[in-house]
XYZ file of C-alpha atoms in Angstrom:
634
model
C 25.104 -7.101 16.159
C 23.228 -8.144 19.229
C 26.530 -8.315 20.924
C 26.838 -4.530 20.434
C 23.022 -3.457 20.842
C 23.380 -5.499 24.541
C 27.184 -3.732 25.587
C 25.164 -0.138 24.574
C 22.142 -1.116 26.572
C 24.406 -1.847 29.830
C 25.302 2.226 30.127
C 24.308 4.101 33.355
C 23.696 7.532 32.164
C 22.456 8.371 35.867
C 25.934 7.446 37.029
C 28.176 8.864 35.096
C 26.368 12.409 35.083
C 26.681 11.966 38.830
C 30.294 11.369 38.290
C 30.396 14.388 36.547
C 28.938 16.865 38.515
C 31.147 15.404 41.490
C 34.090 16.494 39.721
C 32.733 19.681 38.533
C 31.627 20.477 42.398
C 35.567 19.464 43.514
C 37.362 21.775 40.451
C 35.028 24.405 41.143
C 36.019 24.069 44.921
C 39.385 24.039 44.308
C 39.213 27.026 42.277
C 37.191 28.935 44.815
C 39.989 28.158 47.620
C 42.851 29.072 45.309
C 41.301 32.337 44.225
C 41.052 32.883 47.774
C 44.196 32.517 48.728
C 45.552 34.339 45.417
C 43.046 37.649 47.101
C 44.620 36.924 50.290
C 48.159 37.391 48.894
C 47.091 40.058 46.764
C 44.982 41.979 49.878
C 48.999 41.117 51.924
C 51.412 42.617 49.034
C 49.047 45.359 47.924
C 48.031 46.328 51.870
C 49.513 44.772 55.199
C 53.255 44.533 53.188
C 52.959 47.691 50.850
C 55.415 49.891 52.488
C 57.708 47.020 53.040
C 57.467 46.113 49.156
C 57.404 49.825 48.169
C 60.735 50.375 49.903
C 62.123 47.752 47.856
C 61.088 49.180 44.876
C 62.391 52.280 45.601
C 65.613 50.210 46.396
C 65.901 49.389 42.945
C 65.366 53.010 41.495
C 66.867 55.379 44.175
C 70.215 55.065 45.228
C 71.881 56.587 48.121
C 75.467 57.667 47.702
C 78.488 58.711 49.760
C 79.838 62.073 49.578
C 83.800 62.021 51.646
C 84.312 64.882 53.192
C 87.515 67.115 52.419
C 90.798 66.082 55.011
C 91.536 68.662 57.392
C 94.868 70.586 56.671
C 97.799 70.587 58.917
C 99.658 74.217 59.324
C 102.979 74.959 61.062
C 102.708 77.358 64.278
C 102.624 80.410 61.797
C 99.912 79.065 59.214
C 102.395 77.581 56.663
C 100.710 74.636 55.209
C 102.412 71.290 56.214
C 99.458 68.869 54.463
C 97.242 70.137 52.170
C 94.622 68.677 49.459
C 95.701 69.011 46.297
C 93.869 68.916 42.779
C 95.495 66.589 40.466
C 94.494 65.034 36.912
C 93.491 61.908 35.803
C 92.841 60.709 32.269
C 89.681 58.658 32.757
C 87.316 56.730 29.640
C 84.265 56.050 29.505
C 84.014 52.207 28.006
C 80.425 52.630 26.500
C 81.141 55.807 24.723
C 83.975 53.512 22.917
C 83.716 52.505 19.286
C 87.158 51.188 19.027
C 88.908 50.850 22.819
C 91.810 49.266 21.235
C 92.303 52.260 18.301
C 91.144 54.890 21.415
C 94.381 53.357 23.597
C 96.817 53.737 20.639
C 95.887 57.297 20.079
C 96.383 57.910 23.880
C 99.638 56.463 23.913
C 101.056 58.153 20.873
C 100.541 61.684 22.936
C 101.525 60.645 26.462
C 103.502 57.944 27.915
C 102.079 55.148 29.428
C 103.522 52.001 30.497
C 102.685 48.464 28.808
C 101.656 46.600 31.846
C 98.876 49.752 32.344
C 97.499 48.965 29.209
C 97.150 45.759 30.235
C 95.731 46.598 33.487
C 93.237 48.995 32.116
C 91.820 46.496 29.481
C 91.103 43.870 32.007
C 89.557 46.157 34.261
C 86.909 47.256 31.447
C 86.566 43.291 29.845
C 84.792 42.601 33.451
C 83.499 45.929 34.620
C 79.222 45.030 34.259
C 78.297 49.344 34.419
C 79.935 50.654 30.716
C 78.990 53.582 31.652
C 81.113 54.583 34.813
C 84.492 55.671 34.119
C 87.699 53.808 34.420
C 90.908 55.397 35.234
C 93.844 55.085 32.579
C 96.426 57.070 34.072
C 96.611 59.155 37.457
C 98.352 61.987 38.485
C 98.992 63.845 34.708
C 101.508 66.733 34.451
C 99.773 69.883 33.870
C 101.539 68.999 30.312
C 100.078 65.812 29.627
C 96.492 67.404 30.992
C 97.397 70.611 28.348
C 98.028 67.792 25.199
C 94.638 65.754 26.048
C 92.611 68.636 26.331
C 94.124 69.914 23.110
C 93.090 66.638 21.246
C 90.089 65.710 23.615
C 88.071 66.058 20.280
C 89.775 62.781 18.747
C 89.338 60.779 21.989
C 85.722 60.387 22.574
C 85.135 58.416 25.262
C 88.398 59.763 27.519
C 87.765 62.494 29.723
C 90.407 65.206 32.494
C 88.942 64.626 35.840
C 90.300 66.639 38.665
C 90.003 65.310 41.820
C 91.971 66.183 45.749
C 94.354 64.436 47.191
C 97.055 65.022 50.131
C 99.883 66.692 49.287
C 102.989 67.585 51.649
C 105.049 70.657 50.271
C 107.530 70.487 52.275
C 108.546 66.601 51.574
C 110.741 64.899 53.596
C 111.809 67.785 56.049
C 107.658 66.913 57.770
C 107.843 62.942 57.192
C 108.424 61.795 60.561
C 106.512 64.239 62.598
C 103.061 65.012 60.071
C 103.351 61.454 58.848
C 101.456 60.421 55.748
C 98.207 59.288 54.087
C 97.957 55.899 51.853
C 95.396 53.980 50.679
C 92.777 51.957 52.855
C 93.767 48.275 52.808
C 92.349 45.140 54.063
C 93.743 45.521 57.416
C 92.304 48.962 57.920
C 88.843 47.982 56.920
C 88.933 45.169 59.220
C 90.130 47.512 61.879
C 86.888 50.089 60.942
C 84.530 47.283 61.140
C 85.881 46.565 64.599
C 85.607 49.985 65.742
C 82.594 50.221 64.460
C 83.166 52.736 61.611
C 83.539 51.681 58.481
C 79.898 53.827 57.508
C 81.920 57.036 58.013
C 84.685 56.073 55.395
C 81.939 55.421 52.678
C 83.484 56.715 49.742
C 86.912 57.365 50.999
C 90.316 55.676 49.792
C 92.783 57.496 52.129
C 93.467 56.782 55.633
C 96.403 58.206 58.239
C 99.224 55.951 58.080
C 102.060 57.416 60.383
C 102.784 60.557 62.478
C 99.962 62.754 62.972
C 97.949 61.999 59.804
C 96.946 58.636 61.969
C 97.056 59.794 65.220
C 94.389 62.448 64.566
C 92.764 60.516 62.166
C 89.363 60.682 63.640
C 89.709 65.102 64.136
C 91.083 65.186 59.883
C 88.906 62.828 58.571
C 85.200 64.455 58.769
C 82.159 63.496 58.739
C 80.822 61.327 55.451
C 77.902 63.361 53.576
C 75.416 61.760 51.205
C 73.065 61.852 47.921
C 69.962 60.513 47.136
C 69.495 59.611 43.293
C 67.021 58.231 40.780
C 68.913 55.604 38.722
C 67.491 53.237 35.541
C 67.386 49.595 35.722
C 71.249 49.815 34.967
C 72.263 51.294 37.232
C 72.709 55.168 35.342
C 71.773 57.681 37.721
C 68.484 60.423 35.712
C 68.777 62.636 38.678
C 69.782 64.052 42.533
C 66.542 63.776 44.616
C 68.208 65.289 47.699
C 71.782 65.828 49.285
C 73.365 66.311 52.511
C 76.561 67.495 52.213
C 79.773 66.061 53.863
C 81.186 67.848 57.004
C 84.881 68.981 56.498
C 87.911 66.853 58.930
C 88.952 69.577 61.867
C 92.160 71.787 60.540
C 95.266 71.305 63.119
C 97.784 74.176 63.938
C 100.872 72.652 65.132
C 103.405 73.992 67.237
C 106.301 72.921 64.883
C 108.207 75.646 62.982
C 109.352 74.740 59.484
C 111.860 77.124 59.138
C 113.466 75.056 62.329
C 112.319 71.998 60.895
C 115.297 73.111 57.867
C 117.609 74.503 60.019
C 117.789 70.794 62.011
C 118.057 69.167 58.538
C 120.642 71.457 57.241
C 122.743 71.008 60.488
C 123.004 67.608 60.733
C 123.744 67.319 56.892
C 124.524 63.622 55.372
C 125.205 62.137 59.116
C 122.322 60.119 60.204
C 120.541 61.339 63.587
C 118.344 63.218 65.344
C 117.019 66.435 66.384
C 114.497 67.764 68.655
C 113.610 70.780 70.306
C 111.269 71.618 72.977
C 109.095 74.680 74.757
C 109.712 74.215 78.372
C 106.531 76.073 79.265
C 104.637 73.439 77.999
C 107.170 71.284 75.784
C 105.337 71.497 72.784
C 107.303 70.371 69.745
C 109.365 73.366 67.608
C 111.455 70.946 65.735
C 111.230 67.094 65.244
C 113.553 65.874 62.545
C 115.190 62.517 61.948
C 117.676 61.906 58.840
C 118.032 60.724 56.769
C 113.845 60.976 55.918
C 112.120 60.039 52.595
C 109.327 61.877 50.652
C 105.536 60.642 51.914
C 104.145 62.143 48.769
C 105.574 58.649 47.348
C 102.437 56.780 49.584
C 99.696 59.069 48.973
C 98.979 57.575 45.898
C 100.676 54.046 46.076
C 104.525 53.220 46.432
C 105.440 51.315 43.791
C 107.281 47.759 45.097
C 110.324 48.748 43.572
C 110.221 52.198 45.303
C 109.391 50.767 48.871
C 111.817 47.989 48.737
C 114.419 50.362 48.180
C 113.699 52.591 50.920
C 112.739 48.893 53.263
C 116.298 47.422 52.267
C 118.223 51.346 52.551
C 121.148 50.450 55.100
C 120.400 54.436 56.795
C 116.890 53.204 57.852
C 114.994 56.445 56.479
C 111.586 54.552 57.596
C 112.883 55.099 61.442
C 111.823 58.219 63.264
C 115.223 58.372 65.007
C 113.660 61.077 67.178
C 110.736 58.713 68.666
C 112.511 54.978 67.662
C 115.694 55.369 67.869
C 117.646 53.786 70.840
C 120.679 55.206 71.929
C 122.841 54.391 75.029
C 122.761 57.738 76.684
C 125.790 57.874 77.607
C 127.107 61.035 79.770
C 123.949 63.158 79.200
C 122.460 61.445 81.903
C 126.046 62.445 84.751
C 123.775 65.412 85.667
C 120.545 63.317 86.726
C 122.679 61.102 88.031
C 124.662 63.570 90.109
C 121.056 65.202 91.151
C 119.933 61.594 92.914
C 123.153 61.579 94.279
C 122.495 65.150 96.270
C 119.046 64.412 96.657
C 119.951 60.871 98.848
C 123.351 62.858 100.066
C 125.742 60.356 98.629
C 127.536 63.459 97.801
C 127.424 67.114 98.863
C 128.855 69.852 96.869
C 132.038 69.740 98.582
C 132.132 65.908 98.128
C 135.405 65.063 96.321
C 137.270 62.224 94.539
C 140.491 60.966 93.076
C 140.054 60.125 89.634
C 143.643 58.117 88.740
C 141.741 57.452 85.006
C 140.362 54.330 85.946
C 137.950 52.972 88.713
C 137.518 49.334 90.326
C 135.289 47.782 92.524
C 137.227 46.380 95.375
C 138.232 42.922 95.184
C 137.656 43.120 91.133
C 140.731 43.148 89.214
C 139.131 44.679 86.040
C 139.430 48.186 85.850
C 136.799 50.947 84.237
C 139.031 53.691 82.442
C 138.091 56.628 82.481
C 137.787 58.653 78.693
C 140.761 60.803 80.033
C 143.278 58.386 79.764
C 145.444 59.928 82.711
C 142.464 61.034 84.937
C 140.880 64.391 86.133
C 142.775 64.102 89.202
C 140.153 65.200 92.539
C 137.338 66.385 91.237
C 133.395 67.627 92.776
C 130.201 67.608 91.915
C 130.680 70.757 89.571
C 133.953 69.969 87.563
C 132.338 65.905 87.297
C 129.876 67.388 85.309
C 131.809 70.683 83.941
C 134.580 67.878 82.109
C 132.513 64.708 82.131
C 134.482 62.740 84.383
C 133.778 59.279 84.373
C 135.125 57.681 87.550
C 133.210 60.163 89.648
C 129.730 58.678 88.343
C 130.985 55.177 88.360
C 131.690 55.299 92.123
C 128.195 57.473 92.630
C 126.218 54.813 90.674
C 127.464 51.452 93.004
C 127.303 53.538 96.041
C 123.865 54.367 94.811
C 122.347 50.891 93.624
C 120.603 50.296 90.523
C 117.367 49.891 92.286
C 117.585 53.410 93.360
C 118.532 54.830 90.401
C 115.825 53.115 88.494
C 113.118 54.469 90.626
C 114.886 57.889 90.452
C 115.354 57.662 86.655
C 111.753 56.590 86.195
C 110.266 60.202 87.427
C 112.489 61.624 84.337
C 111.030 59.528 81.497
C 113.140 56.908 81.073
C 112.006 53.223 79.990
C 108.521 55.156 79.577
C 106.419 56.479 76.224
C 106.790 60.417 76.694
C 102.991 60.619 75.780
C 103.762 62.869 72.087
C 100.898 62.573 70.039
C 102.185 60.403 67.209
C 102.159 56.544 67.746
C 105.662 55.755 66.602
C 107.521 55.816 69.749
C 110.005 53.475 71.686
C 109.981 53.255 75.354
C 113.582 52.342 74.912
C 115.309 50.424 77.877
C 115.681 51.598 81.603
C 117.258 48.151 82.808
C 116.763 46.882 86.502
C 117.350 43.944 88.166
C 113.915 42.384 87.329
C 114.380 43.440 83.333
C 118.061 41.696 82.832
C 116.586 38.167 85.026
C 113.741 38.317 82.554
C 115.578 39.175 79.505
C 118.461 36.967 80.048
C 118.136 34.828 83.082
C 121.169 36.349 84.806
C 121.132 38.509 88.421
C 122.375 41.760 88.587
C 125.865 42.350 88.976
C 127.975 45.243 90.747
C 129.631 45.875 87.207
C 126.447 46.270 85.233
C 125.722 49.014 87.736
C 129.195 50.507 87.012
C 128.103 51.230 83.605
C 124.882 52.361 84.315
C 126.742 55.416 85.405
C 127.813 56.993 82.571
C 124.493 55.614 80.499
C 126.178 53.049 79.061
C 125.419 49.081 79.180
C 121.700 48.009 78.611
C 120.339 51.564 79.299
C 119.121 53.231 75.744
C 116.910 56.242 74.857
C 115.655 57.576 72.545
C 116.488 61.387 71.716
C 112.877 62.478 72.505
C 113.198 61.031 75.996
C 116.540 62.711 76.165
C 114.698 66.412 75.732
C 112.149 65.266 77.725
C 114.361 64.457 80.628
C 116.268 67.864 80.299
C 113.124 70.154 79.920
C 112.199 68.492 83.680
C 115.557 69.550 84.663
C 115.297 73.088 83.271
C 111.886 73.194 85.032
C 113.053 71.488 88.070
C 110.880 68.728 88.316
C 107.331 70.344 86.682
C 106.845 67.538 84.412
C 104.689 68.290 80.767
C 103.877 65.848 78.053
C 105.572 66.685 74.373
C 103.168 67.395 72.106
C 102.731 68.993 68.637
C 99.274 69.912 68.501
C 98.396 73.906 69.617
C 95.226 74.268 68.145
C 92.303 72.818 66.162
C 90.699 74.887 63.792
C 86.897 74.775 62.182
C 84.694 76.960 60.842
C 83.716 78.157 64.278
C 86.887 79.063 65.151
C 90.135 77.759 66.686
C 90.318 76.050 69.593
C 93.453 75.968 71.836
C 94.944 72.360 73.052
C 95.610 72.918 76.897
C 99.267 71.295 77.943
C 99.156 67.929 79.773
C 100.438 67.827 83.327
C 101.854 64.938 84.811
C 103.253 63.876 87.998
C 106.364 66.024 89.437
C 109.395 64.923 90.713
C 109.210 65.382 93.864
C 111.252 65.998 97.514
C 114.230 67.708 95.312
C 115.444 71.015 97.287
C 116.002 74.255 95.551
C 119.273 73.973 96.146
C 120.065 70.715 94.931
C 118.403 71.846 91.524
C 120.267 75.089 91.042
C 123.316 73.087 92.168
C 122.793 70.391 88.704
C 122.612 73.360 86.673
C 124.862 75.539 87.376
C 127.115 72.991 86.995
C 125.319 72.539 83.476
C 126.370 76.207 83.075
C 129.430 75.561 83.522
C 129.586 73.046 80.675
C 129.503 75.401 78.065
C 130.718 78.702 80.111
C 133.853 77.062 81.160
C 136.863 76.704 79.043
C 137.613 73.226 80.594
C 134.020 72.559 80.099
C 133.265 69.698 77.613
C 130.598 72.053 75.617
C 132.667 75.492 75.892
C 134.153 75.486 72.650
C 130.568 74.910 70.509
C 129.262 77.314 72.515
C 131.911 80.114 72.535
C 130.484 83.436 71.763
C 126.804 83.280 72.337
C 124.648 85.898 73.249
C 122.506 84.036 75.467
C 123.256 82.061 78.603
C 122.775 78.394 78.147
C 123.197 75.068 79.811
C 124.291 71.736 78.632
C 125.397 68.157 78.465
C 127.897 65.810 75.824
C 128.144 62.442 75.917
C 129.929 60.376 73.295
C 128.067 56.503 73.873
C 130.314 53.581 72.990
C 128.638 51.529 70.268
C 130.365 47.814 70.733
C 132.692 47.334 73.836
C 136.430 47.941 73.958
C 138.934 44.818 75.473
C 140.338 45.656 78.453
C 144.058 46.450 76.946
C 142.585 47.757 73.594
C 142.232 51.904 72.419
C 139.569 53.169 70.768
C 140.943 53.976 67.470
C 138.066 55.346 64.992
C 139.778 54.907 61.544
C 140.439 50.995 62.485
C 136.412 50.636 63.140
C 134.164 49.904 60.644
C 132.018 53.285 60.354
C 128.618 51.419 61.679
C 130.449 50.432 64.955
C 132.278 54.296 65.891
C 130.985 56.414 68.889
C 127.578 58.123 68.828
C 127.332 62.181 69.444
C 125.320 63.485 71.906
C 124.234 66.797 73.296
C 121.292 68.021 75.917
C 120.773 71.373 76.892
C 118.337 74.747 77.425
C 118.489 78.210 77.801
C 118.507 80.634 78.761
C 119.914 79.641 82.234
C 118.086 81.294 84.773
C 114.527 81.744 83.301
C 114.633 78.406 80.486
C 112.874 78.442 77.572
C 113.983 75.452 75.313
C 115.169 72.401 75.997
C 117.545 70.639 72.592
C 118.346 67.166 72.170
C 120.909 66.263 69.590
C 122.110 62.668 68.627
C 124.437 61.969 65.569
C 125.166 58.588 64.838
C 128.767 56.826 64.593
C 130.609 60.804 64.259
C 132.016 60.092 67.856
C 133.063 63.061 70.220
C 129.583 64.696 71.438
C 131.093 68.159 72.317
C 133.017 68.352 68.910
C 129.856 67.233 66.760
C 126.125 66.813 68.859
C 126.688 70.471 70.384
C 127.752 72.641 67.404
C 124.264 71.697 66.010
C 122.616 71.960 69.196
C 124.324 75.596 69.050
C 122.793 76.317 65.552
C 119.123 75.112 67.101
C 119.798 77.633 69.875
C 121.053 80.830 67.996
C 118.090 80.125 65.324
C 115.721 80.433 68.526
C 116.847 83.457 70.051
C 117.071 84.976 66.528
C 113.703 84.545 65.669
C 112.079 84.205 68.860
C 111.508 87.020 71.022
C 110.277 87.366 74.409
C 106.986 88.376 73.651
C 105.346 85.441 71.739
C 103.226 87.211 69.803
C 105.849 89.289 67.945
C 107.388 86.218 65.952
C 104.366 86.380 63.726
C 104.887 89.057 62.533
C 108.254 88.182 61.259
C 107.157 85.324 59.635
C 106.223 84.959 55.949
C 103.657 83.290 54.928
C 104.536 82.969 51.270
């Protein structure tokens, strides 16, 4: 007991209520300081940071969305629509509006067909798809039928809903493939390539993007200008209401200068042969027809090939994916003689009354091998005018050594050749104009006399394509004024249409008059002659032309061997050629005809380049402005 009265009596009251208020003094400080720094913050978020925080806010309950803006159409030269935007249907559900999504896909099915592996797709798509209440596409691009028997039983389906929406659309198919091109969707590469340019803001909202022909090169003129909306959405993302809009600026419409009706004639004329046809305005050589067969339908892109559909076209033996117009490569072959007889006025290797014997064969001197001659026997001595007139070979083949290839190159250059022509699509070969540079670089070899042998008649390593062909003989048929092909007249908004002025380029210079007029009378003469090589195909016509066959050797022939077509396997026979323009004296079109492995140019390339012609002058008439108004627009 006095053990506990003594431990009681040794407390220091004093000390510990010091203690005390010490630590009540320190808290209380501590609290002070934090509810200073908690006003601080407060006095920061609520005034130096409110408009920073109240933007976020609003970032959580407005939303700003894209509105794409419609594609610009594409018209023929007389306002027939080439690619237009199309309403189509889709059947489209609604997952929170759903009881039974499983029951809902049966009933669906039982009224329209759709495939297994869509089901499939579809459920996956709505088993991770966070927003239940946006739609989700089951199946695209209904028949009006299939749109009629949903709508009809739209009252057992709740949840699915018809939603029309535009897409492109080509009318006319495959005849405007190659030349209008097509639309598909955007894909990795194309975003990447919109970042890079710095654009990807303008395709907000948009799926479809030019892919070929004209659809991508005038991408930036169809597409538009992206529009937008400003909406109030809940906490999941469901938009209450539109706050504000801006709406999207329409793409530019573009008035070509192709005709369609010309567009069918070309495909008609060259039938099932694989080739080429092109036809030019030599005022300005703007594009009337561009076709290449065999072609394919673009509709099949717009809204997704299937693999089994594009490997069939990708593995298709004909090649329908090549624009044969602006891809193909060709070797020339004679429709070049008349170029090739102009550089030989122009550096007077020849003169009109220049002549040679043509035995049916020509050698270089020294060389043993001998170049025959398509007429077997010869032409006997022939000039500048029957060379051309009958195609003779050995006339050209002793022009084009005297000549050298250097020269010729140079002189070839000014028409084209080995060159992009400049047409406004970006699916185009510059082909091969060979040199003596080229063939050391290609193959490590120099450049022999023989390989310049060849070069005169267009054979060897020279190829074209058949839009450098037309582009060659619209020069000629201007005599030397040199234009760019194009297929774009006009652009058209709602302020009106605006013209596209022709593009100039460099002449050909230092030619004389004479020497021109010389070439093409001679050309004349091709298809006014009855020895001429065109005179049959032409026989008849109302309207003075001027032309050029050539029948280009697809493999080489042994010395001692003859061409025999039925012995050849079809891929490796002659190609058909034809160039030529009218009328004579004051031209106005310049054709371009190439049919693959049908051999004998005059026999098959110029009866089509007749058809092109006689369609022209029958539907053309001097004054411009009166075709339209013998053109339906139906």
């Amino acid at each position: 007991m006095w053990h506990r009265r003594r431990r009681l009596a040794m407390r220091d009251h004093l000390a510990e209520a010091s203690l005390f208020n010490r630590r009540a003094l320190f808290s209380l400080f501590v609290i002070v300081i934090l509810g200073a720094i908690l006003l601080i913050n407060l006095h920061s978020i609520q005034i130096d940071q409110y408009e920073d925080y109240q933007t976020r806010a609003d970032g959580n309950r407005i939303k700003v969305l894209p509105s794409p803006p419609n594609r610009g159409l594409i018209y023929d030269r007389f306002g027939r629509i080439l690619a237009d935007n199309a309403t189509f249907y889709s059947l489209e559900i609604v997952p929170e509006e759903v009881a039974d999504m499983d029951q809902l896909l049966s009933r669906v099915a039982e009224l329209i067909p759709i495939e297994e592996s869509r089901l499939d797709d579809f459920r996956e798509q709505v088993k991770h798809q966070w927003r239940k209440f946006e739609a989700v596409v089951l199946k695209s691009q209904l028949s009006e039928e299939e749109a009629s028997i949903i709508a009809v039983n739209q009252h057992k389906l709740k949840g699915a809903y018809i939603e029309a929406r535009l897409k492109r659309y080509y009318p006319y198919g495959e005849l405007t493939t190659h030349a209008v091109g097509y639309v598909a969707k955007i894909n990795r590469k194309d975003a990447d390539n919109l970042e890079l340019e710095g654009k990807t803001a303008r395709y907000e909202g948009t799926f479809d993007i030019g892919k070929q022909g004209l659809e991508k090169y005038y991408e930036d003129l169809l597409h538009g200008e992206v529009g937008y909306q400003k909406v109030e959405v809940n906490n999941r993302g469901r938009i209450i209401r539109t706050l504000s809009e801006q709406a999207p600026e329409p793409g530019q419409d573009l008035v070509l200068s192709l005709d369609i009706e010309m567009q069918q004639v070309a495909k008609d004329a060259l039938g099932e042969n694989r080739g080429a046809v092109v036809v030019l305005d030599t005022k300005d050589n703007s594009v009337l027809a561009l076709y290449s067969n065999p072609s394919y339908d673009p509709n099949l892109f717009v809204h997704g090939i299937s693999s089994k559909n594009y490997k069939k076209l990708l593995n298709d033996t004909d090649r329908p994916l090549i624009n044969r117009v602006t891809q193909g490569r060709y070797p020339p072959a004679s429709t070049i003689k008349p170029i090739m007889g102009l550089l030989g006025l122009h550096d007077q290797m020849v003169t009109t009354k220049t002549r040679i014997w043509d035995p049916g064969y020509y050698q270089i001197r020294d060389i043993a091998h001998k170049y025959r001659d398509w007429k077997k026997w010869g032409h006997g001595w022939v000039d500048i005018y029957r060379s051309i007139e009958e195609s003779c070979d050995v006339y050209f083949y002793d022009l084009a050594v005297r000549l050298g290839m250097d020269r010729i190159h140079e002189f070839m250059s000014q028409f084209g050749f080995g060159q992009h022509t400049g047409i406004d699509i970006y699916e185009e070969s510059t082909a091969i104009l060979p040199s003596r540079e080229w063939k050391y670089g290609r193959y490590r070899q120099p450049w022999y006399a023989g390989d310049t042998v060849s070069i005169g008649i267009g054979q060897g390593y020279w190829t074209v394509t058949p839009l450098q062909l037309a582009f060659a003989t619209s020069i000629v048929a201007n005599q030397g004024l040199v234009y760019e092909p194009k297929m774009l007249n006009a652009t058209r908004t709602k302020t009106g249409e605006l013209p596209v002025p022709a593009v100039d380029r460099k002449p050909v210079e230092g030619v004389s008059e004479h020497n021109w007029q010389v070439i093409k009378t001679a050309m004349h003469g091709v298809v006014d002659k009855i020895t001429g090589s065109g005179h049959k195909a032409f026989q008849g016509a109302e309207y003075e032309s001027a032309g050029k066959t050539g029948t280009a050797q697809v493999i080489r022939i042994a010395q001692n061997e003859e061409y025999d077509a039925e012995k050849i396997a079809e891929k490796y026979r002659d190609n058909a050629l034809y160039v030529g323009f009218a009328p004579v004296d004051n031209p106005r079109i310049a054709v371009a005809v190439v049919i693959e492995n049908v051999g004998g140019g005059g026999k098959n390339a110029a009866p089509v380049a007749r058809i092109m012609m006689d369609y022209y002058f029958a539907n053309y008439p001097d004054n411009p402005l009166e075709a339209y108004k013998n053109v339906s627009n139906e």
